[in-house]
Amino acid sequence: MEEPQEQLAPQVEQTPTETITYQRKKNENHNGRRLLDHLPAGIKRIPEEIPAGQSEQAKYIGEVTSERLGFNPDAFFIRQIIRKKYVEPTGEIKIGSLPEQAIDKCEADSSLLAHIITSKYVDHLPEYRQQKIFARQGVNIPPSTMNSWVQSIGRYITPIVEEIKKQILAQGYVQMDESTIQVMQKDKTHKGYMWVINSPSLGMSYFEYHPGRDQSKPKGMLGDFAGALQ
């Protein structure tokens, strides 16, 4: 990344100022993917708040900006979340808390995560295809990064999925079948099986992927089901 060029500012009349000095540990650089500077930014300012543990003697010294990669139906954008920061007379820095996010310390905004999940499971767009679409828009998301996001969101909705399965198997009659699907692994594909248990009375279906179709797979899914199976 190019170093910013120094610019000359016009001379203005100086007013008396107070200099505050303090020490803090410098954050270490990491090798994680940096957000893209060429994207437009949507700024969200956190309402004025007093950070926890801040004393009345703390002085306002600036703001802290956190960035997440967001998405809307038309284009990517950078959502900037700006928080005020203060310094105590002791030199301790106080910063307002960040809003909760779907994945802790994730560079992706909730809008982008929702788009990826919806595209994959509702619009049937595999992750590798989404990565190619994003690349055409100037955003390169590594396969391992996108996959980790999907898995993290999946853990959040697991209780909902298990409840759907529980309600289906509580019915007296269910339907069950499997379909072959091509599973992507690096640059090759292999055959897998998507099993489904359907409840006509509830209008609900439960899906579960397995690499094979032997009898242990449906038996494991049905558990102690004691109704009629078609």
Short mmCIF file of C-alpha atoms in Angstrom, two decimals:
data_model
loop_
_atom_site.label_atom_id
_atom_site.label_comp_id
_atom_site.label_asym_id
_atom_site.label_seq_id
_atom_site.Cartn_x
_atom_site.Cartn_y
_atom_site.Cartn_z
CA MET A 1 0.00 0.00 0.00
CA GLU A 2 1.41 3.40 -0.92
CA GLU A 3 2.39 5.75 1.88
CA PRO A 4 0.07 8.79 2.15
CA GLN A 5 1.60 11.94 0.71
CA GLU A 6 2.13 14.88 2.98
CA GLN A 7 -0.05 17.86 2.12
CA LEU A 8 0.54 21.51 3.02
CA ALA A 9 -2.29 23.16 4.90
CA PRO A 10 -2.98 26.92 4.83
CA GLN A 11 -1.66 28.92 7.77
CA VAL A 12 -4.31 29.61 10.39
CA GLU A 13 -4.20 31.49 13.66
CA GLN A 14 -3.21 29.13 16.45
CA THR A 15 -5.21 28.94 19.67
CA PRO A 16 -3.79 27.82 23.03
CA THR A 17 -3.89 24.04 23.37
CA GLU A 18 -3.21 21.53 26.11
CA THR A 19 -0.95 18.58 25.29
CA ILE A 20 -1.88 15.21 26.81
CA THR A 21 0.65 12.40 26.71
CA TYR A 22 0.04 8.76 27.52
CA GLN A 23 1.40 5.32 26.72
CA ARG A 24 -0.36 2.25 25.41
CA LYS A 25 0.69 -1.02 23.83
CA LYS A 26 0.75 -0.83 20.04
CA ASN A 27 -1.45 -3.38 18.32
CA GLU A 28 0.54 -6.01 16.48
CA ASN A 29 -0.04 -6.36 12.76
CA HIS A 30 -1.69 -9.58 11.66
CA ASN A 31 -1.79 -11.37 8.34
CA GLY A 32 -5.59 -11.39 8.03
CA ARG A 33 -7.32 -10.12 4.93
CA ARG A 34 -7.56 -6.32 4.88
CA LEU A 35 -10.79 -4.61 3.91
CA LEU A 36 -10.82 -2.90 0.54
CA ASP A 37 -10.12 0.83 0.51
CA HIS A 38 -11.72 1.48 -2.88
CA LEU A 39 -15.27 0.66 -1.68
CA PRO A 40 -17.71 3.40 -0.64
CA ALA A 41 -18.32 3.72 3.09
CA GLY A 42 -21.64 3.83 4.93
CA ILE A 43 -20.97 5.50 8.27
CA LYS A 44 -22.88 4.62 11.44
CA ARG A 45 -22.15 6.74 14.49
CA ILE A 46 -22.74 5.18 17.90
CA PRO A 47 -24.92 7.41 20.14
CA GLU A 48 -23.06 9.33 22.84
CA GLU A 49 -22.33 6.96 25.71
CA ILE A 50 -20.03 6.75 28.68
CA PRO A 51 -17.77 3.68 28.42
CA ALA A 52 -17.95 1.35 31.40
CA GLY A 53 -15.62 2.36 34.21
CA GLN A 54 -14.96 5.86 32.86
CA SER A 55 -14.43 8.58 35.45
CA GLU A 56 -15.65 12.18 35.26
CA GLN A 57 -12.04 13.33 34.78
CA ALA A 58 -11.64 11.49 31.45
CA LYS A 59 -11.11 13.78 28.44
CA TYR A 60 -12.35 13.16 24.91
CA ILE A 61 -9.36 12.51 22.61
CA GLY A 62 -10.84 11.23 19.39
CA GLU A 63 -12.73 8.37 17.79
CA VAL A 64 -12.14 4.71 16.96
CA THR A 65 -13.40 3.40 13.62
CA SER A 66 -14.19 -0.30 13.13
CA GLU A 67 -14.87 -1.56 9.60
CA ARG A 68 -16.95 -4.48 8.33
CA LEU A 69 -17.50 -5.56 4.75
CA GLY A 70 -21.21 -5.10 3.98
CA PHE A 71 -23.43 -5.85 1.00
CA ASN A 72 -26.66 -4.60 -0.51
CA PRO A 73 -28.46 -6.00 -3.59
CA ASP A 74 -26.61 -3.58 -5.86
CA ALA A 75 -23.03 -3.34 -4.61
CA PHE A 76 -20.54 -3.90 -1.83
CA PHE A 77 -19.86 -1.13 0.65
CA ILE A 78 -17.85 -0.55 3.81
CA ARG A 79 -19.90 0.01 6.96
CA GLN A 80 -17.89 2.23 9.31
CA ILE A 81 -18.78 2.11 13.00
CA ILE A 82 -17.30 5.10 14.81
CA ARG A 83 -16.91 5.13 18.60
CA LYS A 84 -15.57 7.93 20.76
CA LYS A 85 -12.52 7.24 22.88
CA TYR A 86 -11.32 8.90 26.07
CA VAL A 87 -8.14 8.94 28.13
CA GLU A 88 -8.12 8.86 31.91
CA PRO A 89 -5.70 11.08 33.88
CA THR A 90 -3.77 7.85 34.49
CA GLY A 91 -3.32 7.36 30.75
CA GLU A 92 -5.82 4.50 30.49
CA ILE A 93 -7.86 4.51 27.26
CA LYS A 94 -11.65 4.08 27.41
CA ILE A 95 -13.66 3.25 24.26
CA GLY A 96 -17.40 2.67 23.83
CA SER A 97 -18.47 -0.90 23.12
CA LEU A 98 -19.22 -2.21 19.62
CA PRO A 99 -22.75 -3.35 18.71
CA GLU A 100 -23.23 -7.10 18.79
CA GLN A 101 -22.56 -8.90 15.52
CA ALA A 102 -23.45 -12.33 14.17
CA ILE A 103 -19.85 -13.61 14.29
CA ASP A 104 -17.51 -12.13 16.88
CA LYS A 105 -14.62 -10.09 15.40
CA CYS A 106 -15.78 -10.93 11.87
CA GLU A 107 -14.90 -8.51 9.05
CA ALA A 108 -18.19 -9.31 7.30
CA ASP A 109 -21.27 -7.26 8.13
CA SER A 110 -24.52 -9.09 8.90
CA SER A 111 -25.92 -7.94 5.55
CA LEU A 112 -23.15 -9.78 3.68
CA LEU A 113 -23.50 -12.93 5.81
CA ALA A 114 -27.26 -12.98 5.20
CA HIS A 115 -26.70 -12.62 1.45
CA ILE A 116 -24.20 -15.50 1.34
CA ILE A 117 -26.44 -17.84 3.34
CA THR A 118 -29.55 -16.95 1.32
CA SER A 119 -27.71 -17.33 -1.99
CA LYS A 120 -26.38 -20.75 -1.00
CA TYR A 121 -29.45 -22.37 0.55
CA VAL A 122 -32.35 -20.52 -1.11
CA ASP A 123 -30.90 -19.57 -4.50
CA HIS A 124 -28.72 -22.73 -4.76
CA LEU A 125 -25.51 -20.80 -5.44
CA PRO A 126 -22.50 -22.79 -4.14
CA GLU A 127 -19.82 -20.88 -2.29
CA TYR A 128 -17.29 -21.15 -5.13
CA ARG A 129 -19.77 -19.56 -7.56
CA GLN A 130 -20.45 -16.72 -5.15
CA GLN A 131 -16.71 -16.17 -4.84
CA LYS A 132 -16.45 -15.81 -8.63
CA ILE A 133 -19.39 -13.38 -8.68
CA PHE A 134 -17.81 -11.29 -5.92
CA ALA A 135 -14.44 -11.32 -7.71
CA ARG A 136 -16.06 -9.77 -10.78
CA GLN A 137 -17.16 -6.94 -8.48
CA GLY A 138 -13.63 -6.45 -7.20
CA VAL A 139 -13.95 -8.33 -3.90
CA ASN A 140 -11.93 -11.51 -3.40
CA ILE A 141 -13.02 -13.64 -0.44
CA PRO A 142 -10.86 -16.75 0.12
CA PRO A 143 -12.78 -20.06 0.06
CA SER A 144 -11.68 -20.93 3.61
CA THR A 145 -12.93 -17.56 4.90
CA MET A 146 -16.37 -17.81 3.32
CA ASN A 147 -16.73 -21.43 4.43
CA SER A 148 -15.87 -20.53 8.04
CA TRP A 149 -18.57 -17.81 7.96
CA VAL A 150 -21.16 -20.30 6.69
CA GLN A 151 -20.23 -22.87 9.34
CA SER A 152 -20.39 -20.27 12.11
CA ILE A 153 -23.88 -19.16 11.07
CA GLY A 154 -24.88 -22.82 10.77
CA ARG A 155 -24.07 -23.38 14.44
CA TYR A 156 -26.46 -20.58 15.38
CA ILE A 157 -29.42 -22.14 13.54
CA THR A 158 -28.73 -25.76 14.56
CA PRO A 159 -31.29 -25.63 17.44
CA ILE A 160 -33.97 -24.49 14.96
CA VAL A 161 -33.11 -27.30 12.54
CA GLU A 162 -33.22 -29.89 15.33
CA GLU A 163 -36.63 -28.61 16.45
CA ILE A 164 -37.97 -28.97 12.89
CA LYS A 165 -36.72 -32.56 12.80
CA LYS A 166 -38.27 -33.26 16.20
CA GLN A 167 -41.69 -31.96 15.14
CA ILE A 168 -41.61 -33.97 11.89
CA LEU A 169 -40.72 -37.24 13.63
CA ALA A 170 -43.49 -36.65 16.17
CA GLN A 171 -46.05 -37.18 13.37
CA GLY A 172 -47.60 -40.57 12.68
CA TYR A 173 -46.72 -40.55 8.97
CA VAL A 174 -43.61 -39.27 7.18
CA GLN A 175 -42.01 -39.63 3.76
CA MET A 176 -38.31 -40.24 3.20
CA ASP A 177 -36.03 -40.32 0.17
CA GLU A 178 -32.54 -39.44 -1.00
CA SER A 179 -31.17 -37.64 -4.06
CA THR A 180 -27.66 -37.67 -5.49
CA ILE A 181 -25.74 -34.42 -5.60
CA GLN A 182 -22.30 -33.47 -6.88
CA VAL A 183 -20.06 -32.30 -4.03
CA MET A 184 -17.20 -29.93 -4.84
CA GLN A 185 -13.80 -30.77 -3.36
CA LYS A 186 -11.03 -28.50 -4.62
CA ASP A 187 -11.21 -28.81 -8.44
CA LYS A 188 -13.02 -32.16 -8.53
CA THR A 189 -16.51 -33.37 -7.68
CA HIS A 190 -17.73 -36.59 -6.09
CA LYS A 191 -21.16 -38.07 -5.53
CA GLY A 192 -22.99 -37.40 -2.29
CA TYR A 193 -26.52 -37.97 -1.04
CA MET A 194 -29.02 -35.48 0.34
CA TRP A 195 -31.57 -37.28 2.50
CA VAL A 196 -34.94 -35.71 3.26
CA ILE A 197 -37.70 -36.49 5.75
CA ASN A 198 -40.99 -34.83 4.82
CA SER A 199 -44.18 -34.36 6.83
CA PRO A 200 -47.20 -33.78 4.53
CA SER A 201 -49.39 -32.82 7.48
CA LEU A 202 -47.00 -30.11 8.69
CA GLY A 203 -45.70 -29.06 5.29
CA MET A 204 -42.18 -29.26 6.71
CA SER A 205 -39.04 -31.04 5.48
CA TYR A 206 -35.74 -31.91 7.14
CA PHE A 207 -32.58 -32.33 5.03
CA GLU A 208 -29.36 -34.09 5.98
CA TYR A 209 -26.28 -34.73 3.85
CA HIS A 210 -24.38 -38.04 3.87
CA PRO A 211 -21.58 -39.30 1.61
CA GLY A 212 -23.31 -42.70 1.25
CA ARG A 213 -26.74 -44.34 1.06
CA ASP A 214 -26.39 -47.49 3.20
CA GLN A 215 -29.16 -48.31 5.67
CA SER A 216 -27.31 -46.84 8.64
CA LYS A 217 -27.97 -43.34 7.29
CA PRO A 218 -31.81 -43.39 7.28
CA LYS A 219 -31.91 -45.44 10.48
CA GLY A 220 -29.76 -42.86 12.21
CA MET A 221 -31.97 -40.02 11.01
CA LEU A 222 -35.23 -41.71 12.04
CA GLY A 223 -34.00 -42.67 15.50
CA ASP A 224 -36.90 -44.07 17.54
CA PHE A 225 -39.62 -43.03 15.06
CA ALA A 226 -42.57 -45.44 15.42
CA GLY A 227 -45.08 -44.23 12.79
CA ALA A 228 -45.72 -45.05 9.14
CA LEU A 229 -42.82 -44.46 6.73
CA GLN A 230 -43.20 -44.14 2.98
#
